[in-house]
PDB file of C-alpha atoms in Angstrom:
ATOM      1  CA  MET A   1       0.000   0.000   0.000  1.00 42.00           C
ATOM      2  CA  ALA A   2       1.430   3.389  -1.003  1.00 41.00           C
ATOM      3  CA  GLU A   3       1.832   6.029   1.657  1.00 37.00           C
ATOM      4  CA  PRO A   4      -0.295   9.150   1.221  1.00 37.00           C
ATOM      5  CA  LYS A   5       1.558  12.188  -0.018  1.00 40.00           C
ATOM      6  CA  SER A   6       2.242  14.801   2.586  1.00 37.00           C
ATOM      7  CA  PRO A   7       0.412  18.109   2.133  1.00 41.00           C
ATOM      8  CA  THR A   8       3.774  19.905   1.947  1.00 42.00           C
ATOM      9  CA  THR A   9       4.928  17.725  -0.939  1.00 42.00           C
ATOM     10  CA  SER A  10       1.689  18.243  -2.853  1.00 43.00           C
ATOM     11  CA  LYS A  11       1.741  21.970  -2.137  1.00 48.00           C
ATOM     12  CA  THR A  12       5.378  22.238  -3.226  1.00 49.00           C
ATOM     13  CA  ARG A  13       4.656  20.351  -6.443  1.00 53.00           C
ATOM     14  CA  LYS A  14       1.660  22.617  -7.183  1.00 54.00           C
ATOM     15  CA  SER A  15       3.828  25.636  -6.436  1.00 66.00           C
ATOM     16  CA  ASP A  16       6.579  24.423  -8.773  1.00 79.00           C
ATOM     17  CA  ASP A  17       4.022  23.636 -11.479  1.00 88.00           C
ATOM     18  CA  GLU A  18       2.506  27.102 -11.147  1.00 93.00           C
ATOM     19  CA  ILE A  19       5.882  28.844 -11.407  1.00 96.00           C
ATOM     20  CA  SER A  20       6.858  26.625 -14.339  1.00 94.00           C
ATOM     21  CA  ALA A  21       3.627  27.569 -16.107  1.00 96.00           C
ATOM     22  CA  ALA A  22       4.325  31.253 -15.460  1.00 97.00           C
ATOM     23  CA  LEU A  23       7.802  30.827 -17.001  1.00 97.00           C
ATOM     24  CA  GLU A  24       6.594  28.881 -20.050  1.00 96.00           C
ATOM     25  CA  GLY A  25       8.510  30.184 -23.052  1.00 94.00           C
ATOM     26  CA  PHE A  26      11.205  31.919 -20.947  1.00 94.00           C
ATOM     27  CA  ARG A  27      14.586  31.236 -22.609  1.00 91.00           C
ATOM     28  CA  PRO A  28      17.187  33.557 -21.111  1.00 90.00           C
ATOM     29  CA  GLY A  29      20.878  33.292 -21.842  1.00 86.00           C
ATOM     30  CA  ARG A  30      23.005  32.228 -24.780  1.00 89.00           C
ATOM     31  CA  ASN A  31      23.647  28.603 -23.860  1.00 92.00           C
ATOM     32  CA  ALA A  32      22.332  25.778 -21.693  1.00 93.00           C
ATOM     33  CA  GLU A  33      24.485  26.697 -18.696  1.00 92.00           C
ATOM     34  CA  GLU A  34      23.371  30.349 -18.714  1.00 92.00           C
ATOM     35  CA  ARG A  35      19.747  29.355 -19.276  1.00 92.00           C
ATOM     36  CA  ALA A  36      19.789  26.954 -16.324  1.00 94.00           C
ATOM     37  CA  ALA A  37      21.232  29.549 -13.934  1.00 95.00           C
ATOM     38  CA  ARG A  38      18.871  32.282 -15.112  1.00 95.00           C
ATOM     39  CA  ARG A  39      15.807  30.031 -15.005  1.00 95.00           C
ATOM     40  CA  GLU A  40      16.679  29.021 -11.431  1.00 96.00           C
ATOM     41  CA  SER A  41      17.084  32.669 -10.451  1.00 97.00           C
ATOM     42  CA  ALA A  42      13.873  33.622 -12.268  1.00 97.00           C
ATOM     43  CA  HIS A  43      12.025  30.807 -10.496  1.00 97.00           C
ATOM     44  CA  ALA A  44      13.174  32.178  -7.127  1.00 97.00           C
ATOM     45  CA  ALA A  45      12.114  35.707  -8.117  1.00 98.00           C
ATOM     46  CA  LEU A  46       8.623  34.554  -9.089  1.00 98.00           C
ATOM     47  CA  GLU A  47       8.237  32.504  -5.918  1.00 97.00           C
ATOM     48  CA  TRP A  48       9.177  35.570  -3.905  1.00 98.00           C
ATOM     49  CA  LEU A  49       6.799  37.781  -5.888  1.00 98.00           C
ATOM     50  CA  ARG A  50       3.963  35.314  -5.384  1.00 96.00           C
ATOM     51  CA  ASP A  51       4.507  35.475  -1.613  1.00 96.00           C
ATOM     52  CA  GLN A  52       4.253  39.281  -1.450  1.00 97.00           C
ATOM     53  CA  PRO A  53       0.923  40.666  -0.235  1.00 96.00           C
ATOM     54  CA  ASP A  54       1.162  43.784  -2.417  1.00 96.00           C
ATOM     55  CA  ALA A  55       2.741  44.996  -5.645  1.00 97.00           C
ATOM     56  CA  VAL A  56       6.509  45.465  -5.580  1.00 98.00           C
ATOM     57  CA  THR A  57       9.037  47.627  -7.423  1.00 98.00           C
ATOM     58  CA  ALA A  58      12.379  46.805  -9.008  1.00 97.00           C
ATOM     59  CA  GLY A  59      14.113  48.181  -5.924  1.00 97.00           C
ATOM     60  CA  ASP A  60      12.154  45.812  -3.689  1.00 98.00           C
ATOM     61  CA  VAL A  61      13.095  42.836  -5.852  1.00 98.00           C
ATOM     62  CA  LYS A  62      16.779  43.735  -6.071  1.00 98.00           C
ATOM     63  CA  HIS A  63      17.013  44.433  -2.342  1.00 98.00           C
ATOM     64  CA  ALA A  64      15.308  41.168  -1.385  1.00 98.00           C
ATOM     65  CA  LEU A  65      16.859  38.770  -3.897  1.00 98.00           C
ATOM     66  CA  TYR A  66      20.071  39.876  -5.593  1.00 98.00           C
ATOM     67  CA  ASP A  67      22.478  38.799  -2.841  1.00 97.00           C
ATOM     68  CA  ASP A  68      21.105  35.251  -2.776  1.00 97.00           C
ATOM     69  CA  HIS A  69      19.891  34.808  -6.350  1.00 97.00           C
ATOM     70  CA  GLY A  70      22.024  37.111  -8.502  1.00 95.00           C
ATOM     71  CA  ILE A  71      23.861  35.544 -11.442  1.00 94.00           C
ATOM     72  CA  ASP A  72      27.657  35.423 -11.623  1.00 90.00           C
ATOM     73  CA  GLY A  73      28.846  38.133 -13.984  1.00 90.00           C
ATOM     74  CA  GLN A  74      25.657  40.193 -13.692  1.00 93.00           C
ATOM     75  CA  THR A  75      25.540  43.409 -11.724  1.00 97.00           C
ATOM     76  CA  GLU A  76      22.456  44.028  -9.630  1.00 97.00           C
ATOM     77  CA  GLN A  77      20.957  46.176 -12.393  1.00 97.00           C
ATOM     78  CA  THR A  78      21.825  43.685 -15.147  1.00 96.00           C
ATOM     79  CA  TRP A  79      20.362  40.842 -13.098  1.00 97.00           C
ATOM     80  CA  TRP A  80      17.152  42.848 -12.687  1.00 97.00           C
ATOM     81  CA  THR A  81      16.949  43.794 -16.372  1.00 96.00           C
ATOM     82  CA  GLU A  82      18.059  40.531 -17.969  1.00 94.00           C
ATOM     83  CA  THR A  83      16.706  37.954 -15.547  1.00 96.00           C
ATOM     84  CA  ALA A  84      14.093  39.034 -12.987  1.00 98.00           C
ATOM     85  CA  ARG A  85      12.256  41.658 -15.050  1.00 97.00           C
ATOM     86  CA  LYS A  86      12.239  39.430 -18.142  1.00 97.00           C
ATOM     87  CA  ALA A  87      10.823  36.611 -16.021  1.00 98.00           C
ATOM     88  CA  PHE A  88       8.110  38.923 -14.677  1.00 98.00           C
ATOM     89  CA  ARG A  89       7.252  40.006 -18.211  1.00 97.00           C
ATOM     90  CA  GLN A  90       7.054  36.390 -19.388  1.00 97.00           C
ATOM     91  CA  ALA A  91       4.843  35.568 -16.412  1.00 97.00           C
ATOM     92  CA  ALA A  92       2.650  38.566 -17.303  1.00 97.00           C
ATOM     93  CA  GLU A  93       2.278  37.268 -20.866  1.00 96.00           C
ATOM     94  CA  ASN A  94       1.257  33.920 -19.399  1.00 96.00           C
ATOM     95  CA  GLY A  95      -1.351  35.523 -17.105  1.00 96.00           C
ATOM     96  CA  TYR A  96       0.415  35.200 -13.751  1.00 97.00           C
ATOM     97  CA  VAL A  97       1.773  38.701 -13.108  1.00 97.00           C
ATOM     98  CA  GLU A  98       0.227  42.136 -13.491  1.00 97.00           C
ATOM     99  CA  ILE A  99       2.554  44.958 -14.454  1.00 97.00           C
ATOM    100  CA  ASP A 100       1.321  48.452 -13.704  1.00 97.00           C
ATOM    101  CA  GLY A 101       3.913  51.007 -14.721  1.00 95.00           C
ATOM    102  CA  ARG A 102       6.905  50.093 -12.588  1.00 95.00           C
ATOM    103  CA  SER A 103       5.132  47.809 -10.141  1.00 98.00           C
ATOM    104  CA  TYR A 104       4.714  44.053 -10.325  1.00 98.00           C
ATOM    105  CA  GLU A 105       2.107  41.880  -8.634  1.00 98.00           C
ATOM    106  CA  TRP A 106       1.453  38.151  -8.718  1.00 97.00           C
ATOM    107  CA  THR A 107      -2.114  37.498  -9.877  1.00 95.00           C
ATOM    108  CA  GLY A 108      -2.062  33.970 -11.304  1.00 86.00           C
ATOM    109  CA  GLY A 109      -3.301  31.012  -9.387  1.00 57.00           C
ATOM    110  CA  ARG A 110      -5.349  33.068  -6.959  1.00 52.00           C
ATOM    111  CA  GLU A 111      -8.772  31.751  -6.217  1.00 44.00           C
ATOM    112  CA  ALA A 112     -11.628  34.162  -6.775  1.00 38.00           C
TER     113      ALA A 112
END
């Protein structure tokens, strides 16, 4: 008899699936190694955004995430422009993020 899945495991899987859906079509970088690092960083940025109760700005994102999720060879501004912001824009195209001027808010996956 198989053991039931723990709620945390199911929740984590749903969370990963949701972020993956938001990033569908996101192909940053020039090669597989760059793409893998940038997708991992983008995934972390979207998870963080999803956990915020209100819209955030670029400064909020950089302050909260760059030290732990910045990419080698990218300055804080380059990381924002080439990785996090592009991920947010891709997620917006896929219906998961709302961009209002210079603010970003997670909207996908919320129950009405």
